Structure formats: structure tokens, C-alpha cells
Amino acid sequence: MDSSLYPTLQVRDGFTEISRHTGYLNRIFKFKDYWYCGNEKGLYKLSGTTWSVVYEYADTNSSRLWEYAMFFDGSKLYFLDGSLQLRQYDGSSLSVVSGAPGSAFITSHANRFYLANKNDNLLSFSGLRDANDWSSTDKYVGTGKITVETQDGEKPSGLTAFSNHVILFKKYTMHKLFGEDSTNFNMTQPYGVGCISDRTICPTRDSLYWLGPDGFYDYMGGAAPTKISEPIKPYINKINMSYAHLCCAGTDGRFVYLTLVTDTNTLPNVTFKYDLQRQAWWLVDFVATSFFLDGQTLYFGTNDGRIMKMGGTTDNGAQPKWFIETKPFSEDDETVRKAINRLFIVADIEPGSTLNVAYAGGTEGGVWNQVYTTSNGTGAIQSIRIPVIVRTPETWYRLKLSGTGKAKIHRIIREVSKRNG
């Protein structure tokens, strides 16, 4: 939207495929200017147009989720998957960090690595400026473990660094680490808000976002986290909790994208984006299974092994599909037989694009009656006058505008005139 007084709704940018691997891409990232991806079988590196193996299993497992981090000067990549011992990789040589504890989650903060496991309540930290040191005992620069217990004994579900703190999540709680070394480390439990998927933990410049068991949260580092997912609550309520750990999130700085696993699905099946400026949710027509922000460009992975780059006029060669649904309208005590509703749509519809207008009776009506369609526009602003006569028992109705291609909707003007006096 370009104005809160007279907003213009513009079709989102499309996306293009930059590479294709195989399987469900649960992780994509760059290291030393090379692309890497993780799927249910292994971790791979892209050189030119060829994918090579960094680490691979003999079987496939959709719950095998790759975690990675870079440490200190960025010369080494470290990764694990929940059962794999922490690995160190410099772009060609791979080695095991033998002293590191078995872990599922990893983050770096203040020149230390932090590891947490799904099977115990220990937060482990490495030696200062040494990711391979997990055994030294010097109280200032050495390693150690912090026990993070809750009354019900719940285990860790995510780990991140935000607002100058390490934050450890469990399903129903979050814990913040204060201090610089073992002489003053102190873990607190500031809020009873947890996380069900560490892959939804998404930091921006001002906030930290994540998916809890009852919704998607925004945390700015001071006040209590705020739940912002009420508009998509029906989808949140249908999350398949057995596969909730596959939900993921990413951001391009303006929007936060959230992918869920709902109903009986066992892989991600629906993606939303949240407008950070307008606090509005949008359902998008692609499903992202992982995200990576490179500079100001957002990339996402898919269930069928593609890495997609956001931006462009098409969805990988096909016109974008879009729709908006309005809130319900009514005419107070006027009945549908006493009033005619006329709409004026002021819009830019590019040549080759389409615009459809439909209405549904009632406040939650889902049976859409199409009243207008155009298969081509002039590419210039035009005013389309569309009479809508609602032939339902309800005085309430909703509008739906949809189409393909590129469009800008500048105004939706509604005119009501009484019938029979």
C-alpha cells in the first residue's frame, strides 16, 4: 500500500528459479559465495550448475533438518542435523568437532558457539573465539554448560541470538542468557511464551518473530511478546503438531513470510506473508520450505527441490495469481430488495492481465458470484463501473477481486441507491 488514506494495492513481485536439486529443501544458504542446500538426505554445494555432496546419508528422512552457523571471521561453516556430530567445513575439507556435545540447535553470540539438544536441558557454550574448544575449564575464556529447567521438564525447541542475548526456547517458555562468561552467566525465564519450530525463528532489525503453539509472535526485546497472527487463526488452529517442526519463516525486511504444515499434511503446504508496516496478512500462492536473505534479495526453497529468487514479473514464467477479499458490507436496516449496490473500480490492469469481481452473501459467505471479468487492460488507469445486486436473504455481503498478471487497485468505491422510493 502506498497510502493509508488512499491506499493502492499492487500485485506482488513474481519469482524465478535459479537452481534445482532434488527432494524437500529444508535449508538453503550461501557460504563463501557458493550456494548450499539441505534436504531429507544430505547437505550439498552448488558449483556452477553441478551439485556436489558435502555430507550425505544412505536413507531419506523428512525430519532431518540441517542447522548451520558461521563463527568469528566467517572462514568456517559449522553444521549439524540433530543427530549428526557437529561438523566443521572450510569449503573443501570436512572434519568432526569431536569435543562438541550432541546437539539439535546452534547459534553464535559474543564470539562463542552455543549448542542445545532436544533430549536434555543443557545449554553448552564453547571457548571464547574457539569453536573447536569444548573442554577447557578457564572460568573467563573456557567452556561450560548451563542447566535450563522448567517445572514440567520440557526440552529445548529452538535457539537464537537477539538483542545482545542468547535466547533458548522450549514449547511453552523462553529463556534469556545474561553475562559474558561462567563467572556471571545467568539464565532467566522472562515470559511464558514458547516455540514449536526453531525454523520459524526470524530476526529483523527491530524484532524477533517465531511460531508458538497458539500463534505467531513479535518480540522487540523489552516488553512481552505480542501475538500477531489473529487474522490467520483458522490456519494456526489446524497446524499438524506432529510435523510442526517443519514450519519455517523468513523476511525480506518489509514482509515476514510464514509457512505452515496443516491438517493431515506431513510437509509444508501453505505460506503467508505479513506486512511489517501495515500489520496485514496475505495468503500467497506458492509454498516455501526454507528461506535465505542475501543482502536485500530473498530466496526460498520448495518441496520439489527448487531454489527460487524473489522478484520479476512472472512466477517462474507464469503470470502471478492474486486475490483480495474485503470485509463485509451492510446497509443497516435496508433490505437487499430496497437497494442497488454499484461499484467503481479504479485500477491499472496491464495488457494480458485479468481482473475478476465477485461477491458472496453474508458475513462469512464463501459462495462467490462472479459479476465482472476482463481479460485485457490498457495499462493505464481506468475506472470500471460494475453494478452488483445482492440476491441473498442477508443484508451483508463481501467482495472479492482476483486475477492474473500485474495490476494496481487504486480505489474501490461503493455507491448505494434505494429502490422503490
Coordinates of C-alpha atoms in Angstrom, one line a residue:
M1 CA 0.0 0.0 0.0
D2 CA 1.3 3.5 -0.8
S3 CA -1.0 5.5 1.4
S4 CA -3.2 4.8 4.5
L5 CA -5.7 7.4 3.3
Y6 CA -6.0 6.4 -0.3
P7 CA -4.2 3.0 -0.5
T8 CA -3.1 1.4 -3.7
L9 CA -3.0 -2.4 -3.7
Q10 CA -0.3 -3.7 -6.0
V11 CA 0.3 -7.2 -7.2
R12 CA 3.3 -8.7 -5.6
D13 CA 6.5 -9.3 -7.5
G14 CA 7.0 -12.8 -9.0
F15 CA 9.9 -15.2 -8.6
T16 CA 12.3 -17.1 -10.8
E17 CA 14.1 -20.4 -10.5
I18 CA 17.9 -20.1 -10.1
S19 CA 18.7 -23.8 -9.5
R20 CA 17.1 -27.2 -9.0
H21 CA 18.2 -30.1 -6.8
T22 CA 16.0 -33.0 -5.6
G23 CA 13.8 -33.6 -2.6
Y24 CA 12.3 -31.3 0.0
L25 CA 14.7 -28.3 0.6
N26 CA 14.6 -27.7 4.3
R27 CA 17.7 -25.4 4.3
I28 CA 19.3 -23.0 1.7
F29 CA 22.2 -20.6 2.4
K30 CA 25.4 -19.2 1.0
F31 CA 28.9 -19.7 2.2
K32 CA 31.9 -18.1 0.5
D33 CA 29.7 -17.1 -2.4
Y34 CA 28.6 -20.7 -3.1
W35 CA 25.0 -21.9 -2.7
Y36 CA 24.3 -24.8 -0.3
C37 CA 21.1 -26.7 0.3
G38 CA 20.0 -29.4 2.7
N39 CA 17.2 -31.9 2.0
E40 CA 16.0 -35.0 3.7
K41 CA 19.1 -37.0 2.6
G42 CA 22.1 -34.7 2.8
L43 CA 23.8 -31.3 2.5
Y44 CA 25.1 -30.2 -0.9
K45 CA 27.1 -27.5 -2.6
L46 CA 26.5 -25.8 -5.9
S47 CA 29.5 -25.2 -8.2
G48 CA 28.4 -23.7 -11.5
T49 CA 25.5 -25.9 -12.4
T50 CA 26.6 -29.0 -10.6
W51 CA 25.6 -30.1 -7.1
S52 CA 28.3 -31.9 -5.1
V53 CA 28.0 -33.8 -1.8
V54 CA 29.1 -32.1 1.5
Y55 CA 27.5 -34.8 3.7
E56 CA 25.0 -37.5 2.7
Y57 CA 23.1 -40.3 4.3
A58 CA 22.1 -43.6 2.7
D59 CA 18.4 -43.1 3.5
T60 CA 15.9 -40.2 3.4
N61 CA 14.1 -38.6 6.4
S62 CA 11.9 -35.6 6.1
S63 CA 12.6 -34.8 9.8
R64 CA 16.3 -34.4 9.1
L65 CA 16.7 -30.6 9.4
W66 CA 20.0 -29.0 8.8
E67 CA 21.2 -26.3 11.2
Y68 CA 24.3 -24.2 10.4
A69 CA 26.2 -21.2 11.7
M70 CA 29.4 -19.3 10.9
F71 CA 31.8 -18.3 13.6
F72 CA 34.1 -15.4 14.3
D73 CA 35.8 -14.5 11.0
G74 CA 33.4 -16.5 8.8
S75 CA 36.2 -18.7 7.4
K76 CA 34.5 -21.9 8.6
L77 CA 31.0 -23.3 8.3
Y78 CA 29.6 -25.5 11.1
F79 CA 26.5 -27.7 10.7
L80 CA 24.5 -30.5 12.3
D81 CA 21.1 -32.0 11.9
G82 CA 20.0 -33.1 15.4
S83 CA 21.8 -36.5 15.4
L84 CA 25.0 -35.7 13.5
Q85 CA 28.0 -34.7 15.5
L86 CA 29.0 -31.0 14.8
R87 CA 30.9 -30.7 11.6
Q88 CA 33.4 -28.0 10.5
Y89 CA 33.7 -27.2 6.8
D90 CA 36.0 -24.7 5.0
G91 CA 34.6 -25.1 1.5
S92 CA 36.5 -28.2 0.6
S93 CA 37.6 -30.1 3.7
L94 CA 35.2 -31.6 6.3
S95 CA 36.1 -32.6 9.9
V96 CA 34.3 -33.5 13.1
V97 CA 34.3 -31.2 16.1
S98 CA 34.8 -34.2 18.3
G99 CA 34.5 -32.4 21.7
A100 CA 31.2 -30.8 20.9
P101 CA 28.1 -32.3 22.6
G102 CA 25.4 -33.9 20.5
S103 CA 23.0 -31.1 19.6
A104 CA 20.0 -30.1 17.6
F105 CA 20.3 -26.3 17.7
I106 CA 23.2 -24.0 17.2
T107 CA 23.8 -20.2 17.4
S108 CA 26.8 -17.9 17.9
H109 CA 27.0 -14.9 20.2
A110 CA 29.8 -12.7 21.5
N111 CA 32.5 -14.9 19.9
R112 CA 31.2 -18.2 21.4
F113 CA 29.2 -21.0 20.0
Y114 CA 26.1 -22.2 21.9
L115 CA 24.5 -25.7 21.4
A116 CA 21.3 -27.2 22.7
N117 CA 19.8 -30.7 22.4
K118 CA 16.2 -31.9 22.2
N119 CA 16.9 -34.6 24.7
D120 CA 18.3 -32.7 27.7
N121 CA 18.0 -29.3 29.4
L122 CA 21.7 -28.2 28.9
L123 CA 22.9 -25.2 27.1
S124 CA 26.5 -25.7 26.2
F125 CA 29.0 -23.0 25.2
S126 CA 32.4 -23.1 23.5
G127 CA 35.6 -21.5 24.4
L128 CA 36.0 -17.8 23.6
R129 CA 37.0 -17.3 20.0
D130 CA 37.5 -21.1 19.6
A131 CA 34.6 -23.1 18.1
N132 CA 36.6 -26.3 18.5
D133 CA 37.2 -25.9 22.2
W134 CA 34.5 -27.7 24.3
S135 CA 36.7 -28.9 27.2
S136 CA 38.8 -26.1 28.7
T137 CA 37.8 -25.0 32.2
D138 CA 39.2 -21.5 32.5
K139 CA 36.3 -19.5 34.1
Y140 CA 36.8 -16.5 31.8
V141 CA 37.5 -17.9 28.3
G142 CA 36.7 -21.6 28.8
T143 CA 33.7 -23.8 28.1
G144 CA 30.7 -25.0 30.2
K145 CA 27.1 -26.0 30.5
I146 CA 24.1 -24.2 31.9
T147 CA 21.1 -26.2 33.1
V148 CA 17.8 -24.7 32.0
E149 CA 14.9 -26.5 33.8
T150 CA 11.2 -25.9 33.9
Q151 CA 8.6 -27.3 36.2
D152 CA 7.2 -29.8 33.6
G153 CA 10.7 -30.7 32.4
E154 CA 10.0 -29.7 28.8
K155 CA 13.0 -29.9 26.4
P156 CA 14.5 -27.2 24.1
S157 CA 12.8 -26.4 20.9
G158 CA 14.9 -23.6 19.5
L159 CA 17.9 -21.4 20.0
T160 CA 18.9 -17.9 18.7
A161 CA 20.8 -14.7 19.5
F162 CA 18.8 -11.5 19.6
S163 CA 19.2 -8.1 21.2
N164 CA 22.6 -8.9 22.7
H165 CA 21.3 -12.1 24.4
V166 CA 21.1 -15.8 23.7
I167 CA 17.5 -17.0 23.7
L168 CA 16.6 -20.6 24.4
F169 CA 13.1 -21.7 23.5
K170 CA 11.0 -24.5 24.8
K171 CA 7.5 -25.3 23.7
Y172 CA 5.8 -23.1 26.3
T173 CA 8.7 -20.9 27.6
M174 CA 11.6 -18.7 26.5
H175 CA 14.8 -18.1 28.4
K176 CA 17.4 -15.3 28.1
L177 CA 21.0 -15.6 28.9
F178 CA 22.8 -12.7 30.6
G179 CA 26.5 -12.4 31.2
E180 CA 29.8 -12.8 29.4
D181 CA 31.4 -16.0 30.9
S182 CA 31.0 -18.6 33.6
T183 CA 31.6 -16.1 36.4
N184 CA 28.4 -14.2 35.6
F185 CA 26.2 -16.2 33.3
N186 CA 22.6 -16.1 34.4
M187 CA 19.6 -17.7 32.6
T188 CA 16.2 -16.1 33.2
Q189 CA 12.7 -17.0 32.1
P190 CA 11.1 -13.7 31.3
Y191 CA 7.9 -14.8 29.5
G192 CA 5.7 -17.9 29.3
V193 CA 5.7 -17.9 25.5
G194 CA 7.3 -20.8 23.7
C195 CA 8.2 -22.0 20.2
I196 CA 7.2 -25.1 18.3
S197 CA 9.6 -24.8 15.3
D198 CA 13.1 -23.3 15.5
R199 CA 13.0 -22.8 11.7
T200 CA 10.3 -20.1 12.3
I201 CA 12.6 -18.0 14.5
C202 CA 13.2 -15.0 12.3
P203 CA 15.1 -11.9 13.5
T204 CA 14.7 -8.5 11.8
R205 CA 16.4 -5.2 12.6
D206 CA 13.8 -4.4 15.3
S207 CA 12.0 -7.6 16.2
L208 CA 12.3 -11.3 16.7
Y209 CA 9.4 -13.4 15.2
W210 CA 8.6 -17.1 15.9
L211 CA 5.8 -19.6 15.9
G212 CA 4.4 -20.6 19.3
P213 CA 1.8 -23.4 19.9
D214 CA -1.0 -20.8 19.8
G215 CA 0.2 -18.3 17.2
F216 CA 3.0 -16.2 15.6
Y217 CA 4.8 -13.8 17.9
D218 CA 6.6 -10.4 17.7
Y219 CA 9.2 -9.6 20.3
M220 CA 11.1 -6.3 20.4
G221 CA 13.4 -7.3 23.3
G222 CA 11.8 -5.3 26.1
A223 CA 8.1 -5.7 26.6
A224 CA 6.3 -9.1 26.5
P225 CA 6.0 -10.8 23.1
T226 CA 2.9 -9.9 21.1
K227 CA 0.8 -12.4 19.2
I228 CA 0.2 -11.0 15.7
S229 CA -1.5 -14.0 14.0
E230 CA -5.1 -13.5 14.9
P231 CA -6.2 -12.9 11.2
I232 CA -4.8 -16.3 10.2
K233 CA -6.0 -18.1 13.4
P234 CA -8.1 -20.7 11.5
Y235 CA -4.8 -21.9 9.9
I236 CA -2.9 -21.8 13.1
N237 CA -5.5 -23.9 14.8
K238 CA -5.1 -26.6 12.0
I239 CA -1.3 -26.9 12.4
N240 CA -0.3 -30.6 12.3
M241 CA 1.6 -30.7 15.6
S242 CA 3.4 -33.9 14.7
Y243 CA 5.1 -32.0 11.9
A244 CA 5.1 -28.5 13.3
H245 CA 8.9 -28.6 13.4
L246 CA 8.8 -28.3 9.6
C247 CA 7.1 -24.9 9.7
C248 CA 9.5 -22.1 8.7
A249 CA 9.8 -18.3 8.3
G250 CA 11.9 -15.7 6.5
T251 CA 12.0 -12.0 5.8
D252 CA 13.0 -9.5 3.1
G253 CA 12.9 -6.5 5.5
R254 CA 9.4 -5.4 4.5
F255 CA 7.5 -8.7 4.8
V256 CA 7.8 -11.7 7.1
Y257 CA 6.9 -15.0 5.3
L258 CA 5.4 -17.9 7.4
T259 CA 5.0 -21.4 6.1
L260 CA 2.8 -23.9 8.0
V261 CA 2.1 -27.6 7.9
T262 CA -1.7 -28.0 8.4
D263 CA -4.4 -30.7 8.6
T264 CA -3.0 -34.1 7.7
N265 CA -0.1 -32.8 5.6
T266 CA 3.4 -34.0 6.5
L267 CA 5.3 -31.3 4.6
P268 CA 4.8 -27.6 4.4
N269 CA 1.6 -26.8 2.4
V270 CA 0.7 -23.1 2.9
T271 CA 2.6 -19.8 3.0
F272 CA 1.6 -16.4 4.3
K273 CA 3.3 -13.0 4.3
Y274 CA 2.9 -10.4 7.0
D275 CA 3.3 -6.7 6.1
L276 CA 5.6 -5.2 8.8
Q277 CA 4.4 -1.7 8.0
R278 CA 0.6 -2.3 7.7
Q279 CA 0.3 -5.3 10.1
A280 CA -1.7 -7.1 7.4
W281 CA -1.6 -10.8 6.5
W282 CA -1.7 -12.1 2.9
L283 CA -2.0 -15.7 1.6
V284 CA 0.5 -16.3 -1.2
D285 CA 0.1 -18.9 -4.0
F286 CA 3.5 -20.6 -3.5
V287 CA 4.7 -22.8 -0.7
A288 CA 8.2 -22.1 0.6
T289 CA 10.0 -24.7 2.7
S290 CA 13.1 -22.6 3.6
F291 CA 14.3 -19.0 3.3
F292 CA 17.6 -17.2 2.9
L293 CA 18.1 -13.4 2.7
D294 CA 21.2 -12.4 0.7
G295 CA 21.6 -8.7 1.0
Q296 CA 18.2 -7.3 0.2
T297 CA 17.1 -10.3 -2.0
L298 CA 15.0 -13.1 -0.5
Y299 CA 15.4 -16.7 -1.8
F300 CA 13.2 -19.7 -0.9
G301 CA 13.3 -23.4 -1.3
T302 CA 10.5 -25.7 -2.3
N303 CA 9.1 -29.2 -1.7
D304 CA 10.4 -30.3 -5.1
G305 CA 14.0 -29.2 -4.8
R306 CA 14.0 -25.7 -6.4
I307 CA 15.7 -22.6 -5.2
M308 CA 13.7 -19.5 -6.2
K309 CA 14.7 -15.9 -6.2
M310 CA 12.0 -13.3 -5.3
G311 CA 11.5 -10.5 -7.9
G312 CA 10.4 -10.3 -11.5
T313 CA 7.1 -10.0 -13.4
T314 CA 6.2 -13.7 -13.5
D315 CA 6.1 -16.7 -11.2
N316 CA 8.8 -18.7 -13.0
G317 CA 7.3 -17.9 -16.4
A318 CA 3.6 -18.0 -15.4
Q319 CA 1.6 -14.9 -14.6
P320 CA 1.1 -14.3 -10.8
K321 CA -2.3 -15.2 -9.5
W322 CA -3.8 -12.8 -6.9
F323 CA -6.9 -12.0 -5.0
I324 CA -8.2 -9.7 -2.2
E325 CA -11.4 -10.2 -0.1
T326 CA -13.0 -7.2 1.6
K327 CA -14.6 -7.1 5.0
P328 CA -18.4 -7.5 4.9
F329 CA -20.6 -4.5 3.9
S330 CA -24.2 -3.9 5.0
E331 CA -26.9 -1.3 4.6
D332 CA -28.1 -1.1 8.2
D333 CA -31.9 -1.7 8.1
E334 CA -32.1 -1.6 4.4
T335 CA -33.1 -4.9 2.8
V336 CA -31.5 -6.3 -0.3
R337 CA -34.7 -5.6 -2.2
K338 CA -34.6 -1.9 -1.4
A339 CA -31.0 -1.1 -2.5
I340 CA -28.7 -1.5 -5.6
N341 CA -25.0 -1.5 -4.9
R342 CA -22.8 -0.2 -7.6
L343 CA -19.0 -0.5 -7.6
F344 CA -16.4 1.7 -9.2
I345 CA -13.0 0.0 -9.5
V346 CA -10.2 2.4 -10.3
A347 CA -7.3 0.3 -11.4
D348 CA -4.2 -0.2 -13.7
I349 CA -4.6 -3.5 -15.5
E350 CA -1.6 -4.3 -17.7
P351 CA -2.1 -5.8 -21.1
G352 CA -2.5 -9.5 -21.0
S353 CA -3.6 -9.4 -17.3
T354 CA -7.1 -10.2 -16.0
L355 CA -9.5 -8.8 -13.4
N356 CA -12.5 -10.6 -11.9
V357 CA -15.0 -9.2 -9.4
A358 CA -17.3 -11.4 -7.3
Y359 CA -19.5 -11.1 -4.2
A360 CA -20.6 -13.6 -1.5
G361 CA -23.7 -13.0 0.6
G362 CA -23.4 -13.0 4.4
T363 CA -20.6 -12.0 6.7
E364 CA -18.7 -15.3 6.1
G365 CA -20.2 -16.3 2.8
G366 CA -18.0 -18.5 0.7
V367 CA -20.1 -19.0 -2.4
W368 CA -18.8 -16.4 -4.8
N369 CA -21.0 -15.0 -7.6
Q370 CA -18.8 -13.5 -10.4
V371 CA -20.3 -10.3 -11.8
Y372 CA -17.4 -8.9 -13.9
T373 CA -14.4 -10.1 -15.7
T374 CA -11.9 -8.5 -18.2
S375 CA -9.2 -10.4 -20.0
N376 CA -7.1 -7.4 -21.1
G377 CA -6.3 -3.9 -19.8
T378 CA -4.9 -0.8 -21.4
G379 CA -2.1 -0.5 -18.9
A380 CA -3.4 2.9 -17.9
I381 CA -5.6 3.9 -15.0
Q382 CA -9.2 3.2 -15.9
S383 CA -12.5 3.4 -14.0
I384 CA -14.7 0.3 -14.2
R385 CA -18.3 0.7 -13.2
I386 CA -19.8 -2.6 -12.0
P387 CA -23.4 -2.9 -10.8
V388 CA -23.8 -5.5 -8.0
I389 CA -27.2 -6.6 -6.9
V390 CA -27.0 -8.9 -3.9
R391 CA -29.7 -11.5 -4.3
T392 CA -29.4 -13.2 -0.9
P393 CA -31.5 -13.1 2.3
E394 CA -28.7 -11.4 4.1
T395 CA -28.1 -7.6 4.1
W396 CA -24.3 -8.3 4.5
Y397 CA -22.0 -9.3 1.6
R398 CA -18.3 -9.4 0.8
L399 CA -16.4 -8.5 -2.3
K400 CA -13.6 -10.5 -3.9
L401 CA -11.2 -9.1 -6.6
S402 CA -9.0 -11.6 -8.3
G403 CA -6.9 -12.0 -11.5
T404 CA -3.7 -12.9 -13.1
G405 CA -0.7 -10.8 -14.2
K406 CA 0.1 -7.3 -13.0
A407 CA -2.4 -4.9 -11.5
K408 CA -2.8 -2.0 -9.2
I409 CA -6.1 -1.3 -7.5
H410 CA -6.3 2.4 -6.6
R411 CA -9.9 2.6 -5.4
I412 CA -13.0 0.5 -4.6
I413 CA -15.9 3.0 -4.5
R414 CA -19.3 1.7 -3.4
E415 CA -22.5 3.6 -4.3
V416 CA -25.9 2.5 -2.8
S417 CA -29.2 3.7 -4.2
K418 CA -32.6 2.8 -2.8
R419 CA -35.2 1.0 -4.9
N420 CA -38.9 1.8 -5.0
G421 CA -38.6 5.2 -3.3

